[in-house]
Amino acid sequence: NNKIDSLLAIQELRIMLGAPQAERSASLGSFHVLTDSLIEGVLGFLGEKELMTCMAVSRVFYVFAEEEDRWKTLVIKRYGGNFRWKGNWRRTALLPPNKTVTDPYVRLKPRGYSPAKYERRRFRSHVSLDRWAKIEKEGVDRRSNLSLEEFIEEYDKKCKPVIITDIVKNWPAYSKWTKEGLLKQYGDCLFKTDEVDFKCREKLYMKFADYLAYFEDNHDEDPIYLFDDKFNNRDRVKDLLHDYVVPDYFKGDFFEYLEEERPPFRWIAIGPPRSGSSFHIDPYRTSAWNGLLHGRKRWALYPYSEYPPGCEFDFDEDGNFEMDAPDPVKWYLDTYQHLPPNRKPVECILEAGELIYVPYGWWHMVLNLTETIAVTQNFCNSQNFEIVCAEIEFDDDDFYEDFQERIENHVPDVIWPNNAGKGPYKK
Amino acid sequence: IVGSLLIFLLLSEVGLITQYTMSVKLQSSDDTEVEVERSVAEMSVTIKNMLEDLEGVAEAAITLPNVTGKILLKVIEYCKHHLEHPTPVNEEKKDEKRTDDILPWDLEFCKVDQATLFELILAANYLDIKPLLDLTCKTVANMIKGKTPEEIRKTFNIKNDFTPEEEEQVRKENEWCEER
């Protein structure tokens, strides 16, 4: 921890004292007048072949041309989700689908100029997650044999998170949803990922076998996450619905009445170590549960009224809320380790076989410490009904009217809250 | 005279005159001063933002410490031409990263020495003129395409600072990836 920090400090000191700077000039030639960002701009117009050639031009060109982000863009541009993973994005872009290189890729040892941004990114992509594998004092209750009444009184009504330890182990999914099991059953089926295909702006779909090859052998800072909310619509894959049951605590979901109009509410979440979600509140301030079948997930939570530190918040001209939160590893390195005790989040590590309840409005961030397989759902129950209505009304009049109509038809004795229609977040 | 003066004042209150007849004085780092129409100058988002801050000031003069007179004149030439000949917006699916679709006038515009070309990249970036930045970056990218590493080094005066071992390692890795 300290060693890496001091190595980075020495590097930055060297850059300041001009030692590698001379190297930057000679190694870039005419390009040296450009900023790193402008050099990236030029390289962004190159195809695979030219970028590969640039790697052999000079020491500093090598550093720029080797950078994985650009190769990832080229892969997705050419193949969409239909790529055969070859150990890194560059090889995946350059090698034809049916060819592999058995020799592992050996990167040239760092020597001379390298953009500090690249060094930090490399560090975050490779730093061991061991430093976050334990929590001194977990802040979320663990319960078993929890009655419905106890759940409502102690957690639902109090808007308090809880981990329930005796549900998930009873699901068929607990034994069936393994890497090998899923590969065998659904290897050639398509699954939705969290990666956006910038050509069509839709999320990328990948065959499970292709995804697994990437899942097991990547070192991305923010790995592609298999995050599928449409699995109920697809042949064979929809059988997965039979492998788990929504626990009784979370029944009575008003969003069920929306039927086909219902926004996405259930996900299969399969992610490699280092993947996860940055800080966010679930849409319309619905509540959520997350059942972990395999692996370990580290959670950080802040109550609704406490904006997570280290994130940027803003309101645009229309009063819409915007936020920019860093990826989990970046947040833990840049923000978490400098927080005073009273600004630390509520924390826990969810283990395989456990289920966490995240009540409405809680900010949460998840870091997958290992390979993880989970299923998660969002819902609107009597506890958060008023708040969810306010959020919907603020966001989308048509949706609100539709929701109102359906509820009135199905549940006529529901009392409609008098919504002020004001923005849901404090300015 | 009083009558037309009153009308003039009224119209400038409403912004009708200032909007369409105002020109902008641009001053380069080496004290070249150029006067251009506001609409030409506003193709630079940087200048546009500066002008908004200077709203209401009668004679707006903008200093550009990062741009020499020579480059400023080139940039103005680009902006003037593209204002008069706006490029039709093609289908949405257009590949922004292709480099073989540069218009003839733009090609000619970029036939300058290398140093000027790189200075144009810096100016387009500083002045925030995206089409010019894309054009100049694409032009440099086209100078890289189709060349071997040694040819690229020669073109851009780049030092080969690999050790023999490093060079061999890179060559081998590329060779593996090249066989198709």
XYZ file of C-alpha atoms in Angstrom:
607
model
C 0.000 0.000 0.000
C 2.625 2.488 1.155
C 5.216 1.126 -1.228
C 3.006 1.690 -4.268
C 2.093 5.179 -3.060
C 5.745 6.129 -2.715
C 6.603 4.620 -6.104
C 3.930 6.773 -7.703
C 5.237 9.783 -5.799
C 8.757 9.177 -7.062
C 7.475 8.874 -10.617
C 5.633 12.139 -10.345
C 8.675 13.803 -8.800
C 10.814 12.595 -11.688
C 8.328 14.019 -14.162
C 8.376 17.329 -12.304
C 12.187 17.444 -12.282
C 12.184 16.947 -16.015
C 14.066 13.660 -16.080
C 11.749 11.670 -18.376
C 10.545 14.831 -20.127
C 13.531 14.940 -22.473
C 12.734 11.380 -23.344
C 9.181 12.374 -24.168
C 10.409 14.904 -26.731
C 12.757 12.612 -28.599
C 10.444 9.621 -28.395
C 7.472 11.546 -29.810
C 9.242 13.692 -32.415
C 6.849 16.285 -33.879
C 4.108 14.970 -31.603
C 5.844 16.234 -28.492
C 4.179 19.662 -28.805
C 0.802 18.004 -28.279
C -0.674 17.187 -24.898
C -1.177 13.524 -24.017
C -4.879 13.971 -24.606
C -4.366 15.339 -28.124
C -2.031 12.468 -28.967
C -4.823 10.139 -27.870
C -7.103 12.132 -30.164
C -4.917 11.410 -33.199
C -4.506 7.730 -32.303
C -8.275 7.457 -32.005
C -8.485 7.759 -35.781
C -6.253 4.759 -36.403
C -7.409 1.261 -37.190
C -6.042 -1.954 -35.695
C -3.175 -2.357 -38.109
C -1.865 1.197 -37.769
C -2.134 1.130 -33.992
C -0.130 -2.067 -33.895
C 2.532 -0.453 -36.090
C 2.681 2.523 -33.721
C 3.657 0.197 -30.890
C 6.941 -0.472 -32.710
C 7.795 3.172 -33.459
C 9.334 4.298 -30.164
C 9.236 3.772 -26.429
C 6.611 6.421 -25.762
C 4.534 5.561 -28.815
C 4.481 2.032 -27.437
C 2.953 3.270 -24.186
C 0.202 5.210 -25.950
C -0.560 2.593 -28.594
C -0.648 -0.292 -26.143
C -3.331 1.288 -23.934
C -6.202 -1.171 -23.624
C -9.136 1.270 -23.722
C -8.636 2.038 -27.378
C -8.339 -1.633 -28.303
C -11.536 -2.394 -26.419
C -13.323 0.262 -28.479
C -12.013 -1.342 -31.670
C -13.171 -4.808 -30.603
C -16.697 -3.671 -29.819
C -16.842 -1.645 -32.997
C -15.913 -4.650 -35.121
C -17.562 -7.521 -33.265
C -20.181 -6.067 -30.962
C -20.603 -8.697 -28.270
C -19.584 -11.475 -30.598
C -15.859 -11.571 -29.790
C -13.577 -14.457 -28.749
C -11.498 -13.276 -25.778
C -7.738 -13.716 -26.207
C -6.424 -12.539 -22.843
C -6.358 -8.809 -23.516
C -8.253 -6.369 -25.721
C -5.358 -5.838 -28.128
C -4.977 -9.500 -28.988
C -8.739 -9.854 -29.140
C -8.813 -7.059 -31.729
C -5.883 -8.261 -33.833
C -6.183 -12.037 -33.873
C -8.784 -13.706 -36.081
C -11.544 -15.404 -33.999
C -10.240 -18.924 -34.562
C -6.593 -18.208 -33.775
C -4.909 -17.995 -30.385
C -1.397 -17.244 -29.212
C -0.344 -19.539 -26.392
C 2.523 -17.379 -25.161
C 1.193 -14.994 -22.517
C 1.567 -11.321 -23.324
C 4.613 -9.766 -21.727
C 4.462 -6.021 -21.466
C 7.693 -4.023 -21.814
C 8.991 -2.925 -18.425
C 8.112 0.711 -17.731
C 11.055 2.938 -18.648
C 10.798 6.651 -19.181
C 7.755 8.739 -19.876
C 4.271 7.421 -19.273
C 1.148 9.513 -18.646
C 0.395 9.496 -14.920
C -3.215 8.724 -15.782
C -2.147 5.449 -17.411
C -0.039 4.458 -14.426
C -2.918 5.064 -12.026
C -5.278 3.138 -14.260
C -2.847 0.225 -14.421
C -2.552 0.265 -10.659
C -6.314 0.184 -10.170
C -6.622 -2.633 -12.724
C -4.153 -4.853 -10.908
C -4.156 -3.872 -7.238
C -5.046 -6.832 -5.079
C -8.533 -6.664 -3.604
C -7.242 -8.331 -0.420
C -6.998 -4.973 1.329
C -10.805 -4.727 1.176
C -11.515 -8.372 1.973
C -12.265 -7.763 5.652
C -14.355 -5.260 7.580
C -13.477 -4.410 11.168
C -17.000 -3.550 12.199
C -19.899 -4.525 9.986
C -22.830 -2.152 10.182
C -25.687 -4.344 8.920
C -27.592 -6.836 11.116
C -27.498 -10.512 10.231
C -30.741 -12.336 10.958
C -32.191 -15.789 10.545
C -35.603 -17.129 11.543
C -36.923 -13.638 10.934
C -40.720 -13.500 11.025
C -42.606 -11.262 8.639
C -43.797 -9.090 11.543
C -40.264 -8.720 12.879
C -39.028 -7.789 9.429
C -41.726 -5.137 9.012
C -41.317 -3.650 12.494
C -37.515 -3.718 12.778
C -36.386 -3.092 9.213
C -39.066 -2.243 6.651
C -40.804 0.450 8.744
C -37.480 1.771 9.970
C -35.982 1.840 6.489
C -33.044 -0.143 7.808
C -30.917 -2.615 5.789
C -30.597 -6.216 6.938
C -28.849 -9.400 5.814
C -30.974 -12.545 5.950
C -28.943 -15.729 6.095
C -31.432 -18.560 5.738
C -33.181 -18.004 2.408
C -30.763 -18.346 -0.478
C -29.402 -21.744 0.587
C -32.845 -23.227 0.021
C -33.069 -22.128 -3.586
C -32.281 -24.596 -6.397
C -30.146 -21.775 -7.803
C -27.718 -22.142 -4.898
C -26.432 -25.438 -6.297
C -27.392 -25.032 -9.948
C -26.037 -21.586 -10.733
C -22.332 -22.345 -10.909
C -20.016 -21.261 -13.712
C -19.773 -24.826 -14.962
C -23.478 -25.518 -14.528
C -24.536 -22.400 -16.397
C -21.964 -22.984 -19.102
C -23.264 -26.499 -19.672
C -26.925 -25.467 -19.796
C -26.721 -22.065 -21.454
C -23.247 -21.774 -23.009
C -24.562 -20.752 -26.403
C -27.383 -18.545 -25.117
C -27.181 -14.762 -25.280
C -27.072 -12.716 -22.076
C -27.263 -8.978 -21.654
C -24.221 -7.153 -20.259
C -23.805 -3.682 -18.755
C -21.555 -2.603 -21.635
C -22.999 -0.146 -24.128
C -22.568 -0.729 -27.857
C -21.969 2.870 -28.886
C -23.032 2.229 -32.458
C -26.645 1.494 -31.592
C -26.563 2.806 -28.009
C -27.969 -0.496 -26.774
C -26.450 -2.821 -24.225
C -24.173 -5.501 -25.597
C -25.347 -9.115 -25.657
C -22.826 -11.956 -25.385
C -22.986 -15.735 -25.573
C -22.412 -17.075 -22.099
C -19.400 -19.151 -23.228
C -17.783 -16.060 -24.779
C -18.496 -14.003 -21.683
C -17.034 -16.671 -19.419
C -13.727 -16.630 -21.322
C -13.481 -12.878 -20.627
C -14.828 -13.260 -17.075
C -12.049 -15.652 -16.065
C -9.085 -13.940 -17.685
C -9.370 -10.139 -17.750
C -7.685 -7.299 -15.894
C -9.994 -4.415 -16.676
C -10.397 -1.614 -14.182
C -14.153 -1.756 -14.688
C -14.856 -5.240 -16.076
C -17.876 -6.022 -18.198
C -20.661 -7.199 -15.925
C -23.284 -9.717 -17.021
C -26.375 -7.817 -15.875
C -29.487 -9.226 -17.521
C -33.011 -7.959 -16.873
C -34.590 -9.608 -19.874
C -33.758 -13.251 -19.219
C -37.429 -14.052 -18.621
C -38.177 -13.305 -22.274
C -35.768 -15.704 -23.898
C -36.152 -19.381 -24.631
C -34.366 -21.790 -22.310
C -32.823 -18.950 -20.332
C -36.251 -18.191 -18.868
C -36.085 -21.558 -17.075
C -33.763 -19.813 -14.632
C -36.871 -18.209 -13.142
C -37.765 -21.571 -11.617
C -34.533 -21.693 -9.640
C -35.411 -19.033 -7.059
C -38.478 -17.592 -5.310
C -39.167 -14.021 -4.209
C -39.020 -14.225 -0.397
C -42.281 -13.549 1.475
C -40.878 -10.387 3.063
C -40.866 -8.681 -0.315
C -44.234 -9.673 -1.701
C -47.040 -7.197 -2.184
C -45.262 -5.374 -5.005
C -47.487 -2.670 -6.516
C -45.375 -2.551 -9.664
C -46.775 -5.964 -10.609
C -49.919 -4.190 -11.778
C -47.894 -2.427 -14.451
C -47.483 -5.766 -16.287
C -45.693 -5.165 -19.593
C -45.234 -1.474 -18.783
C -43.188 -2.361 -15.743
C -39.686 -0.893 -15.841
C -36.765 -3.370 -15.479
C -36.977 -4.913 -12.021
C -35.045 -8.183 -11.887
C -31.493 -8.994 -12.855
C -29.157 -11.910 -13.016
C -25.830 -10.396 -11.986
C -22.644 -12.268 -12.818
C -19.419 -10.331 -12.396
C -15.672 -10.981 -12.096
C -13.550 -9.564 -9.263
C -13.215 -5.772 -9.497
C -16.605 -5.362 -11.214
C -19.529 -3.788 -9.379
C -21.651 -0.649 -9.270
C -20.706 2.893 -8.314
C -22.861 4.839 -5.869
C -26.495 5.214 -6.866
C -30.056 5.119 -5.553
C -32.348 2.604 -7.234
C -34.810 4.048 -9.789
C -37.922 5.754 -8.401
C -36.542 5.004 -4.950
C -37.810 1.429 -5.072
C -36.489 -1.025 -2.498
C -34.298 -3.978 -3.449
C -33.038 -7.336 -2.317
C -29.883 -9.056 -3.572
C -29.370 -12.785 -3.131
C -25.772 -13.952 -3.464
C -25.306 -17.473 -4.776
C -21.578 -17.524 -5.209
C -18.661 -15.303 -4.199
C -18.291 -12.249 -1.944
C -19.663 -8.743 -2.404
C -18.513 -5.715 -0.447
C -21.235 -3.126 0.159
C -20.986 0.546 1.097
C -24.210 2.362 2.007
C -25.229 5.909 2.916
C -28.721 6.933 4.053
C -30.771 9.068 1.690
C -29.996 12.375 3.370
C -26.236 11.872 3.254
C -24.654 12.399 -0.161
C -21.737 9.966 -0.603
C -18.375 11.795 -0.406
C -16.062 11.735 -3.422
C -18.899 11.965 -5.940
C -19.970 14.958 -7.994
C -23.540 16.159 -7.869
C -25.249 18.762 -9.953
C -28.559 20.011 -11.244
C -28.975 20.895 -14.913
C -31.038 23.821 -16.216
C -34.269 21.821 -16.065
C -33.678 20.912 -12.458
C -32.753 17.338 -13.294
C -30.370 15.630 -10.948
C -26.999 14.540 -12.329
C -24.269 12.648 -10.599
C -20.839 11.352 -11.430
C -19.585 8.597 -9.138
C -16.214 6.850 -9.539
C -15.866 3.090 -10.003
C -15.641 1.174 -6.704
C -11.867 0.515 -6.629
C -11.183 4.168 -7.506
C -13.559 5.293 -4.757
C -11.911 3.071 -2.163
C -8.435 4.334 -3.117
C -9.148 8.037 -3.658
C -11.877 8.719 -1.112
C -12.540 5.951 1.388
C -9.065 5.705 2.878
C -9.059 9.419 3.696
C -12.490 9.612 5.302
C -12.880 10.628 8.941
C -14.792 8.024 10.974
C -18.046 10.004 10.962
C -18.144 10.085 7.156
C -17.526 6.402 6.625
C -20.382 4.460 5.033
C -22.444 1.654 6.529
C -20.508 -1.427 5.425
C -20.796 -5.178 5.138
C -19.470 -8.071 3.111
C -22.202 -10.272 1.713
C -21.221 -13.936 1.617
C -22.509 -16.732 -0.599
C -25.874 -17.960 0.650
C -26.857 -14.581 2.115
C -29.415 -12.027 0.996
C -29.306 -8.292 1.662
C -32.310 -5.982 1.864
C -31.554 -2.432 0.666
C -34.493 -0.193 1.614
C -35.744 2.654 -0.581
C -33.560 5.724 -0.948
C -30.308 4.262 0.375
C -27.198 5.152 -1.617
C -25.240 1.985 -2.288
C -22.050 0.850 -3.994
C -20.967 -2.740 -4.609
C -17.499 -4.177 -5.230
C -17.258 -7.829 -6.269
C -14.281 -9.163 -4.303
C -14.340 -12.493 -6.135
C -16.169 -14.069 -9.045
C -19.813 -13.541 -8.091
C -23.192 -14.878 -9.162
C -26.311 -13.210 -7.787
C -29.946 -12.441 -8.492
C -31.595 -9.167 -7.492
C -35.022 -7.553 -7.695
C -36.563 -4.141 -7.076
C -40.058 -3.538 -5.735
C -42.602 -0.989 -4.575
C -44.451 -2.035 -1.410
C -46.732 -0.243 1.011
C -43.739 1.138 2.889
C -42.253 3.124 0.003
C -45.457 3.562 -2.052
C -45.845 7.269 -1.286
C -42.255 8.076 -2.075
C -42.182 6.055 -5.288
C -45.319 7.866 -6.449
C -43.680 11.227 -5.816
C -40.620 10.165 -7.814
C -42.709 8.922 -10.734
C -44.859 12.048 -10.775
C -41.769 14.250 -10.858
C -40.210 12.246 -13.634
C -42.910 11.182 -16.081
C -46.553 12.330 -16.113
C -47.715 9.648 -18.527
C -46.181 6.883 -16.487
C -47.748 8.320 -13.343
C -51.218 8.452 -14.880
C -50.891 4.902 -16.157
C -49.738 3.679 -12.748
C -52.588 5.505 -11.022
C -55.161 4.014 -13.366
C -53.963 0.460 -12.920
C -53.797 0.706 -9.151
C -57.300 2.163 -9.014
C -58.572 -0.729 -11.096
C -56.844 -3.478 -9.102
C -56.534 -2.096 -5.603
C -59.385 0.408 -5.211
C -58.882 0.933 -1.476
C -55.420 2.402 -1.860
C -55.225 5.961 -0.585
C -53.428 8.172 -3.041
C -50.804 10.369 -1.442
C -51.076 14.105 -1.977
C -47.893 14.712 -3.825
C -46.378 18.129 -3.853
C -44.667 17.178 -7.114
C -41.473 18.774 -5.880
C -38.068 17.417 -6.774
C -37.083 14.306 -4.855
C -33.555 15.446 -3.937
C -32.552 18.284 -1.716
C -30.873 21.119 -3.599
C -30.913 63.144 -36.925
C -32.249 62.964 -33.396
C -35.075 60.792 -34.676
C -32.749 58.264 -36.299
C -30.437 58.335 -33.273
C -33.386 57.478 -31.059
C -34.365 54.646 -33.365
C -30.747 53.422 -33.340
C -30.649 53.430 -29.533
C -33.996 51.686 -29.357
C -32.894 49.001 -31.760
C -29.587 48.437 -29.960
C -31.524 48.107 -26.689
C -33.487 45.360 -28.283
C -30.202 43.899 -29.511
C -31.193 43.900 -33.141
C -28.290 45.962 -34.358
C -25.567 44.628 -32.072
C -26.492 41.060 -32.912
C -26.080 41.295 -36.624
C -23.551 44.013 -37.308
C -21.131 43.484 -34.499
C -17.673 42.424 -35.403
C -15.076 41.133 -33.045
C -11.450 42.106 -32.718
C -9.142 39.156 -32.162
C -5.583 39.713 -31.017
C -2.907 37.059 -31.414
C 0.038 36.337 -29.112
C 2.369 38.340 -31.374
C 0.063 41.370 -31.505
C -1.609 40.769 -34.852
C -5.114 42.198 -34.720
C -7.876 40.882 -36.930
C -11.454 42.000 -37.124
C -14.003 39.348 -38.031
C -17.746 39.000 -38.087
C -19.175 37.744 -34.866
C -20.700 34.698 -36.517
C -17.299 33.630 -37.836
C -15.643 34.108 -34.452
C -18.380 32.169 -32.688
C -17.436 28.989 -34.493
C -14.902 28.851 -31.693
C -16.781 27.807 -28.573
C -14.040 29.365 -26.463
C -14.539 32.765 -28.148
C -18.310 32.360 -28.031
C -18.168 31.896 -24.257
C -15.837 34.861 -23.866
C -18.235 37.030 -25.904
C -21.124 36.047 -23.665
C -19.129 37.299 -20.716
C -18.485 40.546 -22.588
C -22.166 41.033 -23.480
C -23.064 44.705 -23.650
C -19.482 45.887 -24.050
C -19.375 48.130 -27.081
C -16.060 47.107 -28.630
C -15.166 43.588 -27.661
C -11.493 42.760 -28.171
C -10.356 39.264 -27.371
C -6.729 38.395 -26.670
C -5.587 34.904 -27.616
C -2.202 34.402 -25.932
C -1.909 30.838 -27.210
C -2.347 31.570 -30.906
C 0.153 33.286 -33.216
C -0.965 35.654 -35.970
C -0.091 33.198 -38.714
C -2.206 30.445 -37.174
C -5.028 32.797 -36.300
C -5.364 33.834 -39.939
C -5.466 30.188 -41.008
C -8.137 29.411 -38.432
C -10.225 32.364 -39.560
C -9.882 31.201 -43.161
C -11.275 27.814 -42.103
C -14.146 29.277 -40.147
C -15.112 31.728 -42.885
C -15.193 29.013 -45.525
C -17.201 26.592 -43.392
C -19.675 29.244 -42.391
C -20.281 29.991 -46.059
C -20.303 26.320 -47.061
C -21.868 24.386 -44.216
C -21.342 20.640 -44.540
C -24.656 18.839 -44.896
C -25.339 16.644 -41.898
C -25.297 13.090 -43.210
C -27.086 10.024 -41.971
C -26.792 9.399 -38.266
C -24.941 6.134 -38.789
C -21.919 7.981 -40.170
C -18.664 6.587 -38.813
C -17.019 9.483 -37.039
C -13.656 7.746 -37.050
C -13.194 7.222 -40.779
C -10.454 9.250 -42.387
C -11.105 8.768 -46.104
C -13.945 11.265 -46.345
C -12.101 14.577 -46.093
C -13.587 17.217 -48.387
C -11.374 18.600 -51.196
C -11.235 22.135 -49.800
C -10.251 20.761 -46.394
C -7.563 18.597 -47.975
C -6.036 21.649 -49.651
C -6.360 23.651 -46.447
C -4.255 21.063 -44.647
C -1.441 21.086 -47.191
C 0.899 22.936 -44.866
C 4.229 22.103 -43.277
C 4.172 19.712 -40.347
C 4.896 22.325 -37.707
C 1.918 24.412 -38.873
C -0.319 21.355 -38.916
C 0.504 20.548 -35.283
C 0.046 24.184 -34.302
C -3.394 24.071 -35.928
C -4.266 21.050 -33.751
C -3.261 22.994 -30.646
C -5.179 26.090 -31.792
C -8.315 24.112 -32.678
C -8.159 22.505 -29.247
C -7.620 25.768 -27.383
C -10.317 27.574 -29.367
C -12.633 24.552 -29.142
C -13.477 24.231 -32.837
C -14.372 20.552 -33.068
C -14.591 20.167 -36.874
C -11.146 21.728 -37.278
C -9.700 19.574 -34.496
C -11.129 16.440 -36.115
C -9.850 17.501 -39.529
C -6.296 18.190 -38.376
C -6.094 15.020 -36.258
C -7.450 12.961 -39.157
C -4.828 14.521 -41.433
C -2.009 13.467 -39.109
C -3.587 10.006 -38.760
C -3.559 9.699 -42.538
C 0.147 10.489 -42.488
C 0.655 7.481 -40.228
C -1.456 5.062 -42.247
C 0.298 2.703 -44.605
C 3.770 3.374 -43.201
C 6.239 1.060 -41.518
C 7.600 2.029 -38.094
C 10.831 3.328 -39.657
C 8.918 5.432 -42.182
C 6.808 6.894 -39.382
C 9.960 7.790 -37.460
C 11.447 9.509 -40.491
C 8.265 11.466 -41.206
C 7.928 12.818 -37.677
C 11.583 12.909 -36.581
C 11.076 10.292 -33.887
C 14.004 8.663 -32.114
C 14.106 4.869 -32.019
C 14.765 4.477 -28.320
C 14.056 0.782 -27.935
C 16.801 -1.485 -26.688
C 17.489 -4.362 -29.110
C 15.749 -6.764 -26.719
C 12.692 -4.541 -26.443
C 12.479 -4.090 -30.173
C 12.639 -7.828 -30.682
C 9.927 -8.431 -28.098
C 7.549 -5.970 -29.746
C 8.313 -7.319 -33.199
C 7.561 -10.876 -32.101
C 4.276 -9.900 -30.431
C 3.159 -8.023 -33.519
C 4.184 -10.877 -35.770
C 1.975 -13.308 -33.847
C -0.939 -10.984 -34.219
C -0.316 -10.257 -37.840
C -0.544 -13.740 -39.287
C -4.037 -14.120 -40.552
